[in-house]
mmCIF file of C-alpha atoms in Angstrom:
data_model
loop_
_atom_site.group_PDB
_atom_site.id
_atom_site.type_symbol
_atom_site.label_atom_id
_atom_site.label_comp_id
_atom_site.label_asym_id
_atom_site.label_seq_id
_atom_site.Cartn_x
_atom_site.Cartn_y
_atom_site.Cartn_z
ATOM 1 C CA UNK A 1 230.544 228.364 112.657
ATOM 2 C CA UNK A 2 228.250 227.048 109.925
ATOM 3 C CA UNK A 3 229.432 224.171 107.742
ATOM 4 C CA UNK A 4 226.231 223.698 105.776
ATOM 5 C CA UNK A 5 226.571 222.577 102.178
ATOM 6 C CA UNK A 6 227.946 225.287 99.925
ATOM 7 C CA UNK A 7 229.268 225.441 96.366
ATOM 8 C CA UNK A 8 228.554 221.768 95.753
ATOM 9 C CA UNK A 9 230.544 220.656 98.805
ATOM 10 C CA UNK A 10 228.981 218.767 101.694
ATOM 11 C CA UNK A 11 229.199 219.988 105.259
ATOM 12 C CA UNK A 12 231.764 217.304 106.033
ATOM 13 C CA UNK A 13 233.918 218.373 103.099
ATOM 14 C CA UNK A 14 233.765 222.001 104.174
ATOM 15 C CA UNK A 15 234.804 220.983 107.691
ATOM 16 C CA UNK A 16 237.739 219.035 106.269
ATOM 17 C CA UNK A 17 238.890 222.039 104.252
ATOM 18 C CA UNK A 18 238.553 224.350 107.238
ATOM 19 C CA UNK A 19 240.473 221.867 109.401
ATOM 20 C CA UNK A 20 243.259 221.655 106.838
ATOM 21 C CA UNK A 21 243.501 225.415 106.494
ATOM 22 C CA UNK A 22 243.665 225.938 110.265
ATOM 23 C CA UNK A 23 246.324 223.459 111.322
ATOM 24 C CA UNK A 24 243.900 220.712 112.326
ATOM 25 C CA UNK A 25 241.965 222.745 114.887
ATOM 26 C CA UNK A 26 238.746 220.763 114.383
ATOM 27 C CA UNK A 27 240.582 217.465 114.679
ATOM 28 C CA UNK A 28 242.059 218.579 117.983
ATOM 29 C CA UNK A 29 238.636 219.653 119.232
ATOM 30 C CA UNK A 30 237.131 216.311 118.209
ATOM 31 C CA UNK A 31 239.941 214.453 119.974
ATOM 32 C CA UNK A 32 239.245 216.405 123.145
ATOM 33 C CA UNK A 33 235.564 215.641 122.752
ATOM 34 C CA UNK A 34 236.355 211.928 122.812
ATOM 35 C CA UNK A 35 238.581 212.420 125.845
ATOM 36 C CA UNK A 36 235.651 214.113 127.593
ATOM 37 C CA UNK A 37 233.752 210.825 127.331
ATOM 38 C CA UNK A 38 236.678 208.946 128.880
ATOM 39 C CA UNK A 39 236.781 211.438 131.739
ATOM 40 C CA UNK A 40 233.048 211.103 132.230
ATOM 41 C CA UNK A 41 233.370 207.387 132.861
ATOM 42 C CA UNK A 42 235.961 208.208 135.534
ATOM 43 C CA UNK A 43 233.625 210.822 137.003
ATOM 44 C CA UNK A 44 230.881 208.241 137.393
ATOM 45 C CA UNK A 45 233.214 206.035 139.426
ATOM 46 C CA UNK A 46 235.665 208.356 141.223
ATOM 47 C CA UNK A 47 238.343 206.903 143.457
ATOM 48 C CA UNK A 48 238.936 207.817 147.070
ATOM 49 C CA UNK A 49 242.409 208.077 148.545
ATOM 50 C CA UNK A 50 244.259 204.779 148.645
ATOM 51 C CA UNK A 51 245.335 203.621 152.137
ATOM 52 C CA UNK A 52 248.853 204.788 152.871
ATOM 53 C CA UNK A 53 248.845 207.374 150.061
ATOM 54 C CA UNK A 54 249.864 211.005 150.445
ATOM 55 C CA UNK A 55 246.241 212.017 149.994
ATOM 56 C CA UNK A 56 245.116 209.655 152.748
ATOM 57 C CA UNK A 57 247.790 211.173 154.992
ATOM 58 C CA UNK A 58 246.475 214.663 154.201
ATOM 59 C CA UNK A 59 242.966 213.504 155.127
ATOM 60 C CA UNK A 60 244.234 212.182 158.457
ATOM 61 C CA UNK A 61 246.217 215.348 159.125
ATOM 62 C CA UNK A 62 243.152 217.493 158.457
ATOM 63 C CA UNK A 63 240.912 215.424 160.748
ATOM 64 C CA UNK A 64 243.477 215.699 163.546
ATOM 65 C CA UNK A 65 244.175 219.420 163.097
ATOM 66 C CA UNK A 66 240.660 220.729 162.449
ATOM 67 C CA UNK A 67 238.099 218.486 164.166
ATOM 68 C CA UNK A 68 235.665 221.290 164.987
ATOM 69 C CA UNK A 69 234.580 221.714 161.359
ATOM 70 C CA UNK A 70 232.994 218.226 161.324
ATOM 71 C CA UNK A 71 234.288 217.838 157.759
ATOM 72 C CA UNK A 72 234.649 214.077 158.071
ATOM 73 C CA UNK A 73 237.587 211.672 157.654
ATOM 74 C CA UNK A 74 238.205 212.436 153.951
ATOM 75 C CA UNK A 75 238.017 216.217 153.901
ATOM 76 C CA UNK A 76 240.992 216.857 151.622
ATOM 77 C CA UNK A 77 239.978 214.113 149.188
ATOM 78 C CA UNK A 78 236.392 215.327 149.012
ATOM 79 C CA UNK A 79 237.337 218.981 148.600
ATOM 80 C CA UNK A 80 239.647 218.083 145.718
ATOM 81 C CA UNK A 81 237.388 215.456 144.151
ATOM 82 C CA UNK A 82 234.122 217.383 143.941
ATOM 83 C CA UNK A 83 235.376 220.225 141.707
ATOM 84 C CA UNK A 84 237.205 217.706 139.512
ATOM 85 C CA UNK A 85 233.976 215.749 139.046
ATOM 86 C CA UNK A 86 232.101 218.969 138.303
ATOM 87 C CA UNK A 87 234.680 219.876 135.659
ATOM 88 C CA UNK A 88 234.290 216.431 134.113
ATOM 89 C CA UNK A 89 230.506 216.861 133.922
ATOM 90 C CA UNK A 90 230.959 220.185 132.131
ATOM 91 C CA UNK A 91 233.494 218.787 129.670
ATOM 92 C CA UNK A 92 231.345 215.747 128.965
ATOM 93 C CA UNK A 93 228.495 218.069 127.987
ATOM 94 C CA UNK A 94 230.913 220.054 125.837
ATOM 95 C CA UNK A 95 231.840 216.845 124.067
ATOM 96 C CA UNK A 96 228.181 216.111 123.351
ATOM 97 C CA UNK A 97 227.586 219.612 121.978
ATOM 98 C CA UNK A 98 230.676 219.433 119.767
ATOM 99 C CA UNK A 99 229.719 216.016 118.392
ATOM 100 C CA UNK A 100 226.165 217.073 117.518
ATOM 101 C CA UNK A 101 227.252 220.049 115.426
ATOM 102 C CA UNK A 102 227.199 217.887 112.301
ATOM 103 C CA UNK A 103 223.640 216.651 112.813
ATOM 104 C CA UNK A 104 222.185 219.917 114.120
ATOM 105 C CA UNK A 105 224.301 222.469 112.204
ATOM 106 C CA UNK A 106 224.674 224.427 115.415
ATOM 107 C CA UNK A 107 228.044 225.195 116.959
ATOM 108 C CA UNK A 108 226.769 226.094 120.465
ATOM 109 C CA UNK A 109 229.652 228.533 120.888
ATOM 110 C CA UNK A 110 228.257 230.380 123.914
ATOM 111 C CA UNK A 111 227.320 227.181 125.727
ATOM 112 C CA UNK A 112 230.666 225.526 125.031
ATOM 113 C CA UNK A 113 232.658 228.522 126.229
ATOM 114 C CA UNK A 114 230.585 228.882 129.387
ATOM 115 C CA UNK A 115 230.980 225.222 130.254
ATOM 116 C CA UNK A 116 234.719 225.334 129.549
ATOM 117 C CA UNK A 117 235.070 228.382 131.750
ATOM 118 C CA UNK A 118 233.304 226.620 134.624
ATOM 119 C CA UNK A 119 235.475 223.537 134.091
ATOM 120 C CA UNK A 120 238.562 225.738 134.209
ATOM 121 C CA UNK A 121 237.606 227.202 137.586
ATOM 122 C CA UNK A 122 236.801 223.795 139.032
ATOM 123 C CA UNK A 123 240.022 222.263 137.715
ATOM 124 C CA UNK A 124 242.049 225.174 139.035
ATOM 125 C CA UNK A 125 240.592 224.646 142.502
ATOM 126 C CA UNK A 126 241.584 220.977 142.521
ATOM 127 C CA UNK A 127 245.091 221.801 141.306
ATOM 128 C CA UNK A 128 245.457 224.569 143.893
ATOM 129 C CA UNK A 129 244.378 222.228 146.690
ATOM 130 C CA UNK A 130 246.733 219.396 145.723
ATOM 131 C CA UNK A 131 249.442 221.079 143.640
ATOM 132 C CA UNK A 132 251.876 221.399 146.545
ATOM 133 C CA UNK A 133 253.166 218.000 147.668
ATOM 134 C CA UNK A 134 253.699 219.197 151.248
ATOM 135 C CA UNK A 135 250.950 217.511 153.315
ATOM 136 C CA UNK A 136 250.742 220.475 155.675
ATOM 137 C CA UNK A 137 250.180 222.871 152.773
ATOM 138 C CA UNK A 138 247.495 220.584 151.351
ATOM 139 C CA UNK A 139 245.831 220.321 154.741
ATOM 140 C CA UNK A 140 245.811 224.058 155.329
ATOM 141 C CA UNK A 141 244.648 224.925 151.824
ATOM 142 C CA UNK A 142 241.795 222.518 152.309
ATOM 143 C CA UNK A 143 240.943 224.274 155.580
ATOM 144 C CA UNK A 144 240.950 227.655 153.828
ATOM 145 C CA UNK A 145 238.537 226.241 151.251
ATOM 146 C CA UNK A 146 236.459 224.636 154.001
ATOM 147 C CA UNK A 147 236.050 227.956 155.800
ATOM 148 C CA UNK A 148 235.154 229.725 152.554
ATOM 149 C CA UNK A 149 232.441 227.172 151.909
ATOM 150 C CA UNK A 150 231.162 227.347 155.479
ATOM 151 C CA UNK A 151 230.808 231.111 155.087
ATOM 152 C CA UNK A 152 228.901 230.607 151.828
ATOM 153 C CA UNK A 153 226.683 228.083 153.569
ATOM 154 C CA UNK A 154 226.080 230.542 156.407
ATOM 155 C CA UNK A 155 224.872 233.171 153.944
ATOM 156 C CA UNK A 156 222.569 230.635 152.295
ATOM 157 C CA UNK A 157 221.079 229.648 155.650
ATOM 158 C CA UNK A 158 220.494 233.306 156.516
ATOM 159 C CA UNK A 159 218.597 233.781 153.243
ATOM 160 C CA UNK A 160 216.410 230.729 153.858
ATOM 161 C CA UNK A 161 215.757 231.875 157.434
ATOM 162 C CA UNK A 162 214.542 235.239 156.150
ATOM 163 C CA UNK A 163 212.218 233.491 153.706
ATOM 164 C CA UNK A 164 210.792 231.257 156.437
ATOM 165 C CA UNK A 165 210.273 234.135 158.849
ATOM 166 C CA UNK A 166 208.617 236.279 156.178
ATOM 167 C CA UNK A 167 206.069 233.581 155.250
ATOM 168 C CA UNK A 168 205.983 230.888 157.951
ATOM 169 C CA UNK A 169 202.590 229.618 156.800
ATOM 170 C CA UNK A 170 204.188 228.298 153.612
ATOM 171 C CA UNK A 171 206.168 225.670 155.530
ATOM 172 C CA UNK A 172 205.177 222.739 157.755
ATOM 173 C CA UNK A 173 205.875 223.366 161.437
ATOM 174 C CA UNK A 174 208.101 220.302 161.605
ATOM 175 C CA UNK A 175 210.278 221.646 158.782
ATOM 176 C CA UNK A 176 210.589 225.060 160.428
ATOM 177 C CA UNK A 177 211.687 223.446 163.699
ATOM 178 C CA UNK A 178 214.172 221.168 161.947
ATOM 179 C CA UNK A 179 215.667 224.026 159.936
ATOM 180 C CA UNK A 180 215.951 226.235 163.020
ATOM 181 C CA UNK A 181 217.767 223.472 164.891
ATOM 182 C CA UNK A 182 220.078 222.881 161.918
ATOM 183 C CA UNK A 183 220.950 226.584 161.785
ATOM 184 C CA UNK A 184 221.609 226.637 165.524
ATOM 185 C CA UNK A 185 224.020 223.707 165.348
ATOM 186 C CA UNK A 186 225.696 225.018 162.212
ATOM 187 C CA UNK A 187 226.222 228.524 163.580
ATOM 188 C CA UNK A 188 227.606 227.138 166.851
ATOM 189 C CA UNK A 189 230.072 224.982 164.915
ATOM 190 C CA UNK A 190 231.135 227.874 162.683
ATOM 191 C CA UNK A 191 231.611 230.226 165.631
ATOM 192 C CA UNK A 192 233.739 227.616 167.415
ATOM 193 C CA UNK A 193 235.870 227.022 164.322
ATOM 194 C CA UNK A 194 236.440 230.734 163.777
ATOM 195 C CA UNK A 195 237.504 231.163 167.377
ATOM 196 C CA UNK A 196 239.791 228.140 167.422
ATOM 197 C CA UNK A 197 241.514 228.331 164.040
ATOM 198 C CA UNK A 198 243.486 231.001 162.219
ATOM 199 C CA UNK A 199 242.996 230.392 158.511
ATOM 200 C CA UNK A 200 244.450 232.099 155.439
ATOM 201 C CA UNK A 201 242.084 233.308 152.742
ATOM 202 C CA UNK A 202 241.896 231.422 149.490
ATOM 203 C CA UNK A 203 243.211 233.303 146.442
ATOM 204 C CA UNK A 204 240.827 234.739 143.884
ATOM 205 C CA UNK A 205 239.870 232.444 141.035
ATOM 206 C CA UNK A 206 241.799 234.713 138.678
ATOM 207 C CA UNK A 207 244.975 234.079 140.665
ATOM 208 C CA UNK A 208 244.085 230.405 141.072
ATOM 209 C CA UNK A 209 243.739 230.035 137.296
ATOM 210 C CA UNK A 210 247.167 231.554 136.757
ATOM 211 C CA UNK A 211 248.884 229.434 139.396
ATOM 212 C CA UNK A 212 247.215 226.224 138.249
ATOM 213 C CA UNK A 213 248.269 226.910 134.656
ATOM 214 C CA UNK A 214 251.838 227.437 135.855
ATOM 215 C CA UNK A 215 251.594 224.093 137.637
ATOM 216 C CA UNK A 216 250.460 222.391 134.417
ATOM 217 C CA UNK A 217 253.358 224.001 132.527
ATOM 218 C CA UNK A 218 255.709 222.512 135.113
ATOM 219 C CA UNK A 219 253.971 219.109 135.132
ATOM 220 C CA UNK A 220 253.016 218.387 131.535
ATOM 221 C CA UNK A 221 250.488 215.510 131.492
ATOM 222 C CA UNK A 222 251.461 212.214 129.935
ATOM 223 C CA UNK A 223 248.699 212.364 127.328
ATOM 224 C CA UNK A 224 249.916 215.709 125.922
ATOM 225 C CA UNK A 225 250.620 215.486 122.207
ATOM 226 C CA UNK A 226 252.925 218.499 122.285
ATOM 227 C CA UNK A 227 250.439 221.344 122.504
ATOM 228 C CA UNK A 228 251.223 222.032 126.152
ATOM 229 C CA UNK A 229 254.916 221.142 126.041
ATOM 230 C CA UNK A 230 255.581 223.353 123.015
ATOM 231 C CA UNK A 231 253.405 226.247 124.145
ATOM 232 C CA UNK A 232 252.690 228.099 127.338
ATOM 233 C CA UNK A 233 249.539 227.091 129.182
ATOM 234 C CA UNK A 234 249.568 230.129 131.460
ATOM 235 C CA UNK A 235 248.999 232.798 128.812
ATOM 236 C CA UNK A 236 246.312 230.779 127.021
ATOM 237 C CA UNK A 237 244.515 229.991 130.279
ATOM 238 C CA UNK A 238 244.506 233.596 131.456
ATOM 239 C CA UNK A 239 243.277 234.859 128.080
ATOM 240 C CA UNK A 240 240.518 232.260 127.816
ATOM 241 C CA UNK A 241 239.395 232.812 131.409
ATOM 242 C CA UNK A 242 238.941 236.507 130.706
ATOM 243 C CA UNK A 243 237.220 235.857 127.389
ATOM 244 C CA UNK A 244 235.035 233.043 128.740
ATOM 245 C CA UNK A 245 233.981 235.109 131.734
ATOM 246 C CA UNK A 246 232.297 237.558 129.398
ATOM 247 C CA UNK A 247 229.907 234.811 128.289
ATOM 248 C CA UNK A 248 229.150 233.846 131.890
ATOM 249 C CA UNK A 249 228.178 237.414 132.804
ATOM 250 C CA UNK A 250 226.426 238.270 129.548
ATOM 251 C CA UNK A 251 228.949 240.898 128.456
ATOM 252 C CA UNK A 252 228.993 241.706 124.758
ATOM 253 C CA UNK A 253 232.586 242.908 124.417
ATOM 254 C CA UNK A 254 233.769 239.424 123.486
ATOM 255 C CA UNK A 255 231.769 239.628 120.243
ATOM 256 C CA UNK A 256 234.382 242.095 118.965
ATOM 257 C CA UNK A 257 236.940 239.264 118.993
ATOM 258 C CA UNK A 258 234.833 236.377 117.703
ATOM 259 C CA UNK A 259 236.385 234.898 114.583
ATOM 260 C CA UNK A 260 239.308 237.287 114.844
ATOM 261 C CA UNK A 261 243.025 236.796 115.317
ATOM 262 C CA UNK A 262 242.953 239.564 117.933
ATOM 263 C CA UNK A 263 242.256 237.004 120.666
ATOM 264 C CA UNK A 264 245.080 234.585 120.040
ATOM 265 C CA UNK A 265 247.393 236.478 117.766
#
């Protein structure tokens, strides 16, 4: 979207006219940009679970129920906090890109949509982990996520092992020994956890997005100015996730809907 000077009007004047003609869309975007900065300050100084809180109880329940994973005393908190912090980082960058459009005359559409899509996935994971108030559900969802991540870590370690075995001369002997010992301990822990625990699979991110949006619809945040309360988050979230995913994967179909009412009606 280019708001360079045109017809005697400045870029700022053109933005103001566009904003007026489109129900204040740019004002809402700018307001969210400022909120991204507020969130970033929180992300720099995140809070752990307060003693005696429901989240602290979920941490304790996890440590007691699933000790073999070696996830530590704050497993639920950390699993929920990390994606939230990642989402904040993405949104903070979005805020920077939005703010610099006036000085650089560049809208950064692809970058903004990709970052928002990543933030949506991360936020959905946090909501899915904590959305149910039942401490047992929180504990077990965290364990499902823990096992998913351990499997991802196992695949990563297998890849690095292949690289080391293919070209051992590239690595110091001490590093090769340390990595081999790490893989041995990790694989033993994972095998023990798989044998000891029966764990449900996490839902797909597509399903997680839908369920988290439903949760937001049912728990409208206090800072909402009416956009969420008067509209449905679920439909918008599902549509944007599909549209934003095209940017992540480099698909061109989304270009057919850019600047069109086809996307939102």
